[in-house]
Short mmCIF file of C-alpha atoms in Angstrom, two decimals:
data_model
loop_
_atom_site.label_atom_id
_atom_site.label_comp_id
_atom_site.label_asym_id
_atom_site.label_seq_id
_atom_site.Cartn_x
_atom_site.Cartn_y
_atom_site.Cartn_z
CA MET A 161 14.72 -3.61 17.35
CA PRO A 162 11.01 -2.50 18.22
CA SER A 163 10.46 -2.10 21.93
CA SER A 164 7.53 -5.02 21.57
CA ALA A 165 9.86 -7.33 20.20
CA LEU A 166 12.60 -6.34 22.85
CA VAL A 167 9.65 -7.56 25.56
CA SER A 168 8.55 -10.71 23.52
CA GLY A 169 11.93 -11.82 23.24
CA ILE A 170 12.62 -11.44 27.01
CA LEU A 171 9.57 -11.91 29.19
CA PRO A 172 8.24 -15.31 29.83
CA LEU A 173 4.83 -15.54 28.39
CA SER A 174 2.94 -15.05 31.83
CA HIS A 175 4.33 -11.75 31.79
CA ARG A 176 3.85 -10.85 27.76
CA ARG A 177 0.24 -11.16 29.21
CA VAL A 178 0.35 -9.33 31.72
CA CYS A 179 1.82 -6.60 30.16
CA ALA A 180 -0.79 -6.90 27.18
CA ARG A 181 -3.55 -6.42 29.85
CA ARG A 182 -1.58 -3.24 31.23
CA ARG A 183 -1.23 -1.92 27.59
CA ARG A 184 -5.25 -2.31 26.99
CA GLN A 185 -5.89 -0.57 30.00
CA ARG A 186 -3.60 2.16 29.55
CA VAL A 187 -5.62 2.82 26.08
CA VAL A 188 -9.06 2.45 27.84
CA VAL A 189 -8.11 5.09 30.17
CA ALA A 190 -6.21 7.23 28.19
CA SER A 191 -9.04 7.43 25.47
CA TRP A 192 -12.43 7.70 27.42
CA SER A 193 -13.84 11.33 26.50
CA SER A 194 -15.93 13.62 28.72
CA ALA A 195 -18.85 12.74 27.02
CA GLY A 196 -18.97 8.76 27.76
CA ALA A 197 -18.40 7.63 24.15
CA THR A 198 -17.38 3.70 24.17
CA PRO A 199 -13.51 3.49 24.43
CA PRO A 200 -11.40 1.92 21.84
CA GLY A 201 -10.71 -2.13 23.54
CA VAL A 202 -13.85 -1.75 25.49
CA PRO A 203 -16.60 -3.99 24.29
CA THR A 204 -19.45 -2.09 22.41
CA GLY A 205 -22.48 -1.07 24.73
CA THR A 206 -19.31 -0.38 27.67
CA ARG A 207 -18.77 3.19 28.56
CA LYS A 208 -17.85 5.23 31.33
CA PRO A 209 -20.04 6.51 33.63
CA VAL A 210 -21.61 9.77 33.71
CA ALA A 211 -22.99 11.86 36.58
CA SER A 212 -24.72 15.17 36.69
CA VAL A 213 -24.22 16.94 40.31
CA VAL A 214 -26.84 19.98 40.74
CA GLY A 215 -25.19 22.54 42.57
CA ALA A 216 -21.54 24.32 43.06
CA GLY A 217 -21.20 24.79 46.66
CA ILE A 218 -18.79 23.05 48.93
CA VAL A 219 -20.90 20.09 49.06
CA GLY A 220 -21.60 20.08 45.54
CA LEU A 221 -17.74 20.40 44.46
CA THR A 222 -16.44 17.99 46.84
CA THR A 223 -18.84 15.12 45.31
CA ALA A 224 -18.18 15.97 42.05
CA LEU A 225 -14.24 15.90 42.59
CA ARG A 226 -14.69 12.54 44.52
CA LEU A 227 -17.24 11.20 41.09
CA GLN A 228 -14.58 12.03 38.69
CA GLU A 229 -11.53 10.31 41.13
CA ALA A 230 -14.07 7.03 41.27
CA GLY A 231 -14.21 7.32 37.87
CA PHE A 232 -17.01 9.28 36.67
CA ASP A 233 -17.25 11.85 33.97
CA VAL A 234 -18.90 14.81 35.93
CA THR A 235 -20.77 18.13 34.81
CA VAL A 236 -21.69 20.53 37.83
CA THR A 237 -24.94 22.08 36.96
CA HIS A 238 -25.25 25.78 39.18
CA ALA A 239 -27.56 28.29 39.11
CA GLU A 240 -25.72 31.03 41.10
CA ASP A 241 -22.20 33.00 40.80
CA GLU A 242 -19.68 31.64 43.02
CA HIS A 243 -19.95 34.95 45.08
CA ASP A 244 -23.52 34.63 45.99
CA LEU A 245 -23.35 31.39 47.28
CA VAL A 246 -23.56 30.62 51.38
CA SER A 247 -20.51 28.34 51.13
CA HIS A 248 -18.53 31.20 49.99
CA GLY A 249 -19.46 33.95 52.90
CA SER A 250 -18.74 30.72 55.34
CA GLY A 251 -16.76 30.82 58.20
CA GLY A 252 -15.09 27.81 57.13
CA PHE A 253 -14.77 26.11 60.52
CA TRP A 254 -15.04 22.55 60.68
CA PHE A 255 -17.88 22.00 63.57
CA PRO A 256 -20.84 20.87 63.19
CA TYR A 257 -23.49 23.20 63.95
CA LEU A 258 -27.33 23.98 63.39
CA VAL A 259 -27.56 20.71 62.19
CA GLU A 260 -29.77 17.46 63.34
CA ASN A 261 -29.14 13.87 63.58
CA MET A 262 -25.65 13.48 65.01
CA ASP A 263 -25.56 9.64 64.31
CA ARG A 264 -25.13 10.44 60.79
CA VAL A 265 -23.11 13.95 61.16
CA GLY A 266 -20.60 12.02 63.39
CA PRO A 267 -19.20 10.06 61.11
CA TRP A 268 -19.61 12.20 57.99
CA ALA A 269 -17.82 14.98 60.47
CA LYS A 270 -14.86 12.52 61.26
CA ALA A 271 -14.12 11.69 57.44
CA THR A 272 -13.99 15.41 56.62
CA TYR A 273 -11.31 15.76 59.58
CA ASP A 274 -9.32 13.23 58.07
CA ALA A 275 -9.78 14.33 54.15
CA PHE A 276 -8.92 18.17 55.60
CA LEU A 277 -5.68 16.42 57.43
CA SER A 278 -4.92 14.57 54.78
CA GLU A 279 -4.31 17.61 52.20
CA MET A 280 -2.56 19.26 54.50
CA ARG A 281 0.05 16.36 55.48
CA ALA A 282 0.12 15.53 51.21
CA SER A 283 3.45 18.08 51.28
CA PRO A 284 6.67 17.12 52.31
CA PHE A 285 7.07 20.47 54.02
CA TYR A 286 4.19 20.39 56.09
CA LYS A 287 4.44 21.32 59.45
CA PRO A 288 1.88 21.31 62.58
CA GLY A 289 -0.02 24.92 62.03
CA SER A 290 1.57 25.17 58.42
CA VAL A 291 -0.40 25.36 55.39
CA ASN A 292 0.20 23.42 52.27
CA LYS A 293 0.83 24.96 49.16
CA ASP A 294 1.54 21.90 47.03
CA VAL A 295 -2.16 20.94 46.59
CA PRO A 296 -4.52 23.04 44.79
CA GLY A 297 -6.40 24.50 48.05
CA GLY A 298 -4.09 23.15 50.29
CA GLU A 299 -2.77 27.31 51.30
CA CYS A 300 -6.49 27.68 52.29
CA VAL A 301 -6.69 24.96 54.98
CA ARG A 302 -4.97 25.81 58.63
CA MET A 303 -5.22 23.87 61.71
CA ARG A 304 -6.37 26.44 64.58
CA ASP A 305 -6.55 26.09 68.39
CA VAL A 306 -10.72 25.50 69.29
CA LEU A 307 -11.96 26.75 72.50
CA VAL A 308 -16.09 25.45 72.76
CA PHE A 309 -17.51 27.02 75.77
CA ASP A 310 -20.86 25.38 76.74
CA ASP A 311 -23.13 24.21 79.94
CA LEU A 312 -21.82 20.68 80.15
CA PRO A 313 -24.42 19.33 82.13
CA ARG A 314 -26.75 19.47 79.66
CA ARG A 315 -24.97 17.56 76.79
CA PRO A 316 -23.59 14.58 76.21
CA PRO A 317 -19.99 13.58 78.08
CA VAL A 318 -18.06 13.18 74.67
CA PRO A 319 -19.56 14.10 71.22
CA ASN A 320 -19.36 11.13 68.52
CA TRP A 321 -17.45 13.57 66.27
CA ALA A 322 -14.83 14.47 68.54
CA PRO A 323 -10.77 14.90 67.70
CA PRO A 324 -8.60 12.36 68.83
CA ASP A 325 -7.19 15.64 70.82
CA MET A 326 -10.29 16.90 72.55
CA ARG A 327 -10.38 17.78 76.07
CA LYS A 328 -12.10 19.58 78.66
CA LEU A 329 -11.15 23.38 79.43
CA GLY A 330 -9.98 23.92 82.95
CA THR A 331 -11.24 26.83 84.73
CA ASP A 332 -8.39 29.36 83.73
CA GLU A 333 -9.36 28.79 80.09
CA LEU A 334 -13.29 30.32 80.65
CA PRO A 335 -14.57 33.46 79.27
CA PRO A 336 -15.23 36.31 81.92
CA LEU A 337 -18.34 34.80 83.14
CA ASP A 338 -19.09 38.07 85.81
CA ASP A 339 -19.72 39.94 82.43
CA LEU A 340 -22.10 37.43 80.48
CA PHE A 341 -23.85 36.78 83.42
CA ASP A 342 -24.59 40.29 84.24
CA ALA A 343 -25.12 41.17 80.75
CA TYR A 344 -26.93 38.35 79.35
CA GLY A 345 -27.96 35.67 82.22
CA VAL A 346 -25.37 33.46 80.64
CA HIS A 347 -23.90 30.31 82.51
CA ILE A 348 -20.70 28.64 81.31
CA SER A 349 -19.51 25.95 83.41
CA GLY A 350 -17.12 24.59 81.09
CA GLY A 351 -15.89 23.55 77.41
CA TRP A 352 -13.99 21.35 74.87
CA GLY A 353 -10.55 22.07 73.36
CA PHE A 354 -9.19 20.71 70.40
CA ARG A 355 -7.44 21.34 66.99
CA ALA A 356 -9.72 21.41 63.78
CA PRO A 357 -9.56 22.74 60.62
CA VAL A 358 -10.48 26.32 59.34
CA VAL A 359 -10.92 26.94 55.71
CA GLU A 360 -10.42 29.91 53.49
CA MET A 361 -13.79 29.42 51.62
CA PRO A 362 -13.21 31.99 48.77
CA GLY A 363 -9.99 30.11 47.59
CA TYR A 364 -10.84 27.11 48.64
CA LEU A 365 -14.05 26.90 46.44
CA ARG A 366 -12.06 28.54 43.37
CA ALA A 367 -9.21 25.98 44.22
CA LEU A 368 -12.14 22.57 43.99
CA ARG A 369 -13.60 24.51 41.01
CA GLN A 370 -10.01 24.20 39.13
CA ARG A 371 -9.38 20.51 40.17
CA VAL A 372 -12.90 19.44 38.72
CA ALA A 373 -12.06 21.22 35.55
CA ASP A 374 -8.57 20.19 35.42
CA GLY A 375 -10.14 16.24 35.85
CA GLY A 376 -12.41 17.17 32.23
CA GLY A 377 -15.50 18.35 34.47
CA LYS A 378 -17.71 20.89 32.83
CA PHE A 379 -19.25 23.68 34.43
CA GLU A 380 -23.08 24.92 33.37
CA LYS A 381 -24.50 28.15 34.75
CA ARG A 382 -28.24 27.75 34.28
CA GLN A 383 -31.93 27.68 36.74
CA LEU A 384 -32.97 24.87 36.40
CA THR A 385 -36.96 24.08 36.91
CA SER A 386 -36.94 20.14 37.72
CA LEU A 387 -34.11 17.90 38.40
CA THR A 388 -34.60 16.51 35.03
CA ASP A 389 -33.26 19.44 33.29
CA ALA A 390 -29.69 18.61 34.87
CA ALA A 391 -26.83 18.12 32.09
CA PRO A 392 -25.79 16.03 30.23
CA HIS A 393 -28.92 14.18 28.75
CA ASN A 394 -26.65 11.12 28.92
CA ALA A 395 -26.24 10.94 32.65
CA ASP A 396 -26.53 7.79 34.45
CA VAL A 397 -27.02 9.25 37.44
CA VAL A 398 -27.93 12.80 39.04
CA VAL A 399 -26.65 13.96 42.55
CA ASN A 400 -28.65 16.83 44.16
CA CYS A 401 -26.78 19.02 45.93
CA ALA A 402 -28.48 21.86 45.66
CA GLY A 403 -29.53 23.22 48.96
CA LEU A 404 -32.45 25.70 49.25
CA GLY A 405 -32.98 25.17 45.31
CA ASN A 406 -34.80 22.25 46.88
CA HIS A 407 -37.52 24.56 48.67
CA GLU A 408 -40.84 24.83 47.07
CA ARG A 409 -40.48 28.93 47.43
CA HIS A 410 -36.54 28.99 46.59
CA GLY A 411 -36.15 26.68 43.92
CA ARG A 412 -38.48 23.74 43.79
CA LEU A 413 -36.01 20.93 42.61
CA ALA A 414 -37.42 18.14 45.27
CA ARG A 415 -40.17 20.37 46.83
CA ASP A 416 -39.15 19.10 50.43
CA PRO A 417 -41.65 20.37 53.06
CA ALA A 418 -38.60 19.33 55.97
CA LEU A 419 -36.10 22.21 54.09
CA TYR A 420 -36.02 25.44 55.68
CA PRO A 421 -33.44 28.51 55.55
CA ILE A 422 -31.58 29.81 58.78
CA HIS A 423 -30.87 32.82 58.32
CA GLY A 424 -27.13 34.09 59.62
CA GLN A 425 -25.56 37.26 59.42
CA VAL A 426 -21.58 37.99 60.68
CA VAL A 427 -19.08 40.81 60.70
CA LYS A 428 -15.84 40.98 59.21
CA VAL A 429 -13.19 42.93 61.41
CA LYS A 430 -9.32 42.99 61.29
CA ALA A 431 -7.96 41.99 64.30
CA PRO A 432 -4.92 39.74 63.64
CA HIS A 433 -4.21 39.42 67.67
CA VAL A 434 -6.91 36.72 67.50
CA GLN A 435 -5.61 33.28 66.32
CA GLN A 436 -7.81 31.00 68.43
CA VAL A 437 -11.45 29.80 67.33
CA PHE A 438 -13.81 31.23 70.29
CA VAL A 439 -17.37 29.47 69.99
CA ALA A 440 -20.23 29.88 72.60
CA ASP A 441 -23.61 28.68 71.40
CA LEU A 442 -26.28 28.65 74.45
CA ASP A 443 -30.04 29.01 74.86
CA GLY A 444 -30.58 32.80 74.15
CA PHE A 445 -26.74 33.88 73.60
CA THR A 446 -24.54 33.05 70.46
CA SER A 447 -21.13 34.54 70.01
CA TYR A 448 -18.07 33.12 67.61
CA ALA A 449 -14.80 34.34 66.60
CA ILE A 450 -13.01 32.80 63.17
CA PRO A 451 -9.74 33.83 62.46
CA ARG A 452 -8.96 33.56 58.78
CA GLY A 453 -6.04 34.80 56.70
CA ASP A 454 -7.53 38.18 55.68
CA CYS A 455 -10.04 38.71 58.59
CA VAL A 456 -11.93 37.49 61.70
CA ILE A 457 -15.05 36.25 61.58
CA ILE A 458 -17.64 37.53 64.44
CA GLY A 459 -21.04 36.07 64.52
CA GLY A 460 -23.56 35.42 64.69
CA THR A 461 -27.18 35.18 64.48
CA HIS A 462 -29.56 31.95 63.97
CA ASP A 463 -32.99 33.03 63.11
CA ASP A 464 -34.99 29.95 61.31
CA ASP A 465 -37.68 30.49 58.50
CA GLU A 466 -35.94 33.75 57.86
CA TRP A 467 -35.65 34.79 53.88
CA ASP A 468 -34.28 38.24 54.12
CA ILE A 469 -30.70 38.28 53.22
CA MET A 470 -29.89 42.07 54.16
CA PRO A 471 -27.47 42.09 56.46
CA ASP A 472 -29.26 44.36 59.47
CA ARG A 473 -27.26 47.30 60.85
CA ASP A 474 -28.34 47.08 64.53
CA GLU A 475 -28.02 43.19 64.56
CA ALA A 476 -24.63 43.82 63.72
CA GLU A 477 -23.93 46.03 66.81
CA ALA A 478 -25.40 43.59 68.91
CA ILE A 479 -23.19 40.92 67.45
CA MET A 480 -20.20 43.16 68.07
CA LYS A 481 -20.97 43.93 71.92
CA ARG A 482 -21.88 40.00 72.19
CA ALA A 483 -18.51 39.20 71.13
CA ALA A 484 -16.76 42.10 73.61
CA ALA A 485 -18.27 40.33 76.57
CA PHE A 486 -17.71 36.55 75.56
CA LEU A 487 -13.69 37.17 74.12
CA PRO A 488 -10.75 38.02 76.52
CA ARG A 489 -10.84 41.36 77.68
CA GLY A 490 -9.81 43.80 75.38
CA TYR A 491 -9.86 41.37 72.29
CA MET A 492 -12.26 43.53 70.75
CA ASP A 493 -11.25 47.01 71.68
CA ASN A 494 -9.44 48.02 68.34
CA ALA A 495 -11.30 45.79 66.36
CA GLU A 496 -11.47 47.54 62.59
CA ILE A 497 -14.43 46.40 60.78
CA LEU A 498 -14.16 45.21 57.41
CA GLY A 499 -17.46 44.74 56.18
CA HIS A 500 -20.86 42.26 56.81
CA TRP A 501 -22.18 39.36 55.34
CA SER A 502 -25.52 37.34 55.75
CA GLY A 503 -26.84 34.38 53.99
CA LEU A 504 -29.53 31.51 54.27
CA ARG A 505 -27.96 28.47 55.52
CA PRO A 506 -30.03 25.11 54.28
CA ALA A 507 -31.24 23.15 57.18
CA ARG A 508 -33.62 20.33 57.18
CA ARG A 509 -35.98 19.12 59.73
CA GLY A 510 -34.90 15.20 60.79
CA GLY A 511 -31.28 16.08 59.11
CA ALA A 512 -29.35 15.94 56.18
CA ARG A 513 -31.04 13.65 53.18
CA LEU A 514 -28.34 11.88 51.97
CA GLU A 515 -29.92 8.90 50.19
CA LEU A 516 -31.47 7.44 46.62
CA ASP A 517 -34.60 8.67 45.48
CA ASP A 518 -37.05 5.63 44.66
CA GLU A 519 -38.03 6.73 41.88
CA PRO A 520 -35.66 7.88 38.64
CA ASP A 521 -35.99 11.48 37.18
CA GLY A 522 -38.16 12.02 34.05
CA LYS A 523 -35.33 10.56 31.86
CA GLY A 524 -35.48 7.48 33.91
CA ARG A 525 -31.84 8.29 35.32
CA ARG A 526 -31.18 7.61 39.01
CA VAL A 527 -31.27 10.68 41.75
CA VAL A 528 -29.23 10.73 44.86
CA HIS A 529 -29.72 13.78 47.30
CA CYS A 530 -27.45 15.17 49.32
CA TYR A 531 -28.46 18.57 50.85
CA GLY A 532 -29.97 20.47 53.86
CA HIS A 533 -26.40 20.52 56.26
CA GLY A 534 -27.48 23.63 57.85
CA GLY A 535 -24.39 25.63 59.18
CA ALA A 536 -22.32 21.92 58.88
CA GLY A 537 -21.70 22.21 55.09
CA VAL A 538 -18.08 22.44 55.24
CA THR A 539 -17.81 20.13 58.41
CA CYS A 540 -19.92 17.15 56.50
CA SER A 541 -18.72 17.82 52.97
CA TRP A 542 -16.02 15.58 52.33
CA GLY A 543 -17.44 12.37 54.40
CA CYS A 544 -21.17 13.13 52.33
CA ALA A 545 -19.21 12.91 49.55
CA ASP A 546 -17.61 9.44 49.95
CA GLU A 547 -20.68 7.98 51.20
CA VAL A 548 -22.86 9.58 47.63
CA VAL A 549 -20.25 8.29 45.64
CA ASN A 550 -20.95 4.48 47.05
CA ILE A 551 -24.64 5.11 46.23
CA CYS A 552 -23.85 5.97 42.83
CA ARG A 553 -21.54 3.14 42.42
CA GLU A 554 -24.40 1.05 43.19
CA CYS A 555 -26.15 2.66 40.96
CA VAL A 556 -24.06 1.69 37.79
CA LYS A 557 -22.67 -1.64 38.76
CA ASP A 558 -25.30 -3.69 36.97
CA THR A 559 -25.44 -1.43 33.59
CA PRO A 560 -23.04 -2.10 30.61
CA MET A 561 -20.65 0.36 31.17
CA ALA A 562 -16.89 0.27 32.60
CA VAL A 563 -16.61 -0.07 36.47
CA ALA A 564 -15.85 3.21 38.51
CA ARG A 565 -12.40 3.42 40.28
CA PRO A 566 -11.79 3.27 43.45
CA ARG A 567 -11.26 6.39 45.23
CA VAL A 568 -8.01 8.24 45.03
CA ASP A 569 -4.84 7.95 46.54
CA ASP A 570 -2.18 9.58 45.29
CA ARG A 571 -2.20 12.71 43.14
CA ASP A 572 0.22 13.94 40.67
CA GLN A 573 1.91 16.74 42.06
CA SER A 574 3.49 17.98 38.89
CA ASN A 575 0.24 18.52 37.13
CA ASN A 576 -2.60 18.42 39.58
CA ALA A 577 -4.13 15.42 37.74
CA VAL A 578 -5.90 12.98 39.75
CA ARG A 579 -4.97 9.43 39.76
CA THR A 580 -6.88 6.28 41.11
CA GLY A 581 -4.44 3.79 43.22
CA ALA A 582 -4.62 1.38 40.43
CA ASP A 583 -3.13 4.07 38.03
CA VAL A 584 -0.15 4.67 40.12
CA ARG A 585 0.64 0.74 41.30
CA SER A 586 0.25 0.09 37.21
CA SER A 587 2.54 2.86 36.58
CA LYS A 588 5.09 1.89 39.01
CA SER A 589 4.84 -1.79 37.80
CA ALA A 590 5.67 -0.55 34.40
CA GLN A 591 8.60 1.39 35.46
CA ILE A 592 10.09 -1.53 37.47
CA LEU A 593 9.88 -4.03 34.51
CA LYS A 594 11.38 -1.07 31.91
CA ASP A 595 14.15 -0.79 34.28
CA TRP A 596 14.74 -4.36 34.67
CA ILE A 597 14.58 -4.74 30.76
CA LEU A 598 16.94 -2.04 30.25
CA LYS A 599 19.48 -3.84 32.51
CA SER A 600 19.04 -7.05 31.01
CA VAL A 601 19.70 -5.89 27.77
CA LYS A 602 22.95 -3.54 28.90
CA LYS A 603 24.65 -7.07 30.18
CA GLY A 604 23.84 -8.71 27.01
CA GLY A 605 22.04 -11.75 28.04
CA VAL A 606 18.37 -13.40 28.58
CA ALA A 607 16.99 -11.96 31.82
CA PRO A 608 15.33 -14.43 34.32
CA THR A 609 11.90 -14.24 35.33
CA PRO A 610 11.65 -10.75 37.06
CA LYS A 611 10.94 -10.02 40.84
CA PRO A 612 9.45 -7.09 40.93
CA GLN A 613 9.42 -4.63 43.91
CA GLU A 614 5.63 -4.82 44.74
CA PRO A 615 3.07 -7.12 43.18
CA LEU A 616 0.94 -6.37 40.11
CA PRO A 617 -2.27 -5.01 40.11
CA GLN A 618 -5.06 -7.31 40.30
CA GLU A 619 -7.00 -7.37 37.09
CA ARG A 620 -10.45 -5.74 37.64
#
């Protein structure tokens, strides 16, 4: 007997209707094409929303992934190769650095902190301090101890981005103050200690690209002269994550006069004994050490409105001298220099721009801007991506298309596919009904009204 006849002979009318709705929903989800065509079973004129993301750095990729999880077809247009991105050379340390408007940055940073922690904890084998190899890119994120030194009387008592374990440092944890004051006139009165994510950026960016591609996303490498050129042509919304591509000199997409570069230079060294993150960013003195799996990033510099990206030998020597004076004695004695890197951070006066543009682009598409995060692109990435998705949902809510699905709350680890909460609950409920039917057939009788272990998802 066909399975449909079996269900009709056992289930009451109300549950047959529920099952019919579930079958229609599964057909719609399975048949949505990457081109955004009208799927079977959906009224004419209704289709999957389409988003065009401009930029493939950490902000662009996390935004693309969140949009996919919300039900959008996504195409990412980028002008640079992966190794040329400022995100590729970033230290990958979660910390709001060189960015303005902390009222907005704080919530973005905390949301990103939670996102990184969720990725690491998604594995059943997660242990504090370990990496999660079950989530693509999870092996690139590790929680490390952080020591941030400061002149505390000049700062707020507790920042709004503070992790839950933030504490004031004791006097025995402060760096060698005499050496710092004698060499640089620097005074450090205290600091903060906490644990924070440190991301291996090259591997993490590759993993994010793979996750977007696995979800049906497309990538196009070409130089854009305006946001109107962003693919695909049928996109309902364009998300501008192009960083300095929005500067009049560099890319001219948004021609934002508030955008400017902050040149940064770091030295990569081999120093496996450095397992903590050390940061000091005071007036006239900047130094930090960020341990990664393959090296330790020693920084750094921040030169406003400087476009030259070539590493400077004298600056590299100064970076190493500051680190030797700032870090615990002996830490830099046997450090082997592996290489140098410099890049341009996309900073913006007044803070990062995350908003819906008042005017559509030349093709009538709504434009959402998300750029200008300075040295906090990693720190704000997932939090900004969530906010972008909320804006994009509002952009398409009144148009004749399938409703964007909610944020992901479960991942199919067997094939790295991303599924929404509705998909997960629907599949669980379907399995419950299937098990109940088979058990009833084996007993040879008509089953009573089933009692699922959890309620069926509400119809959307």
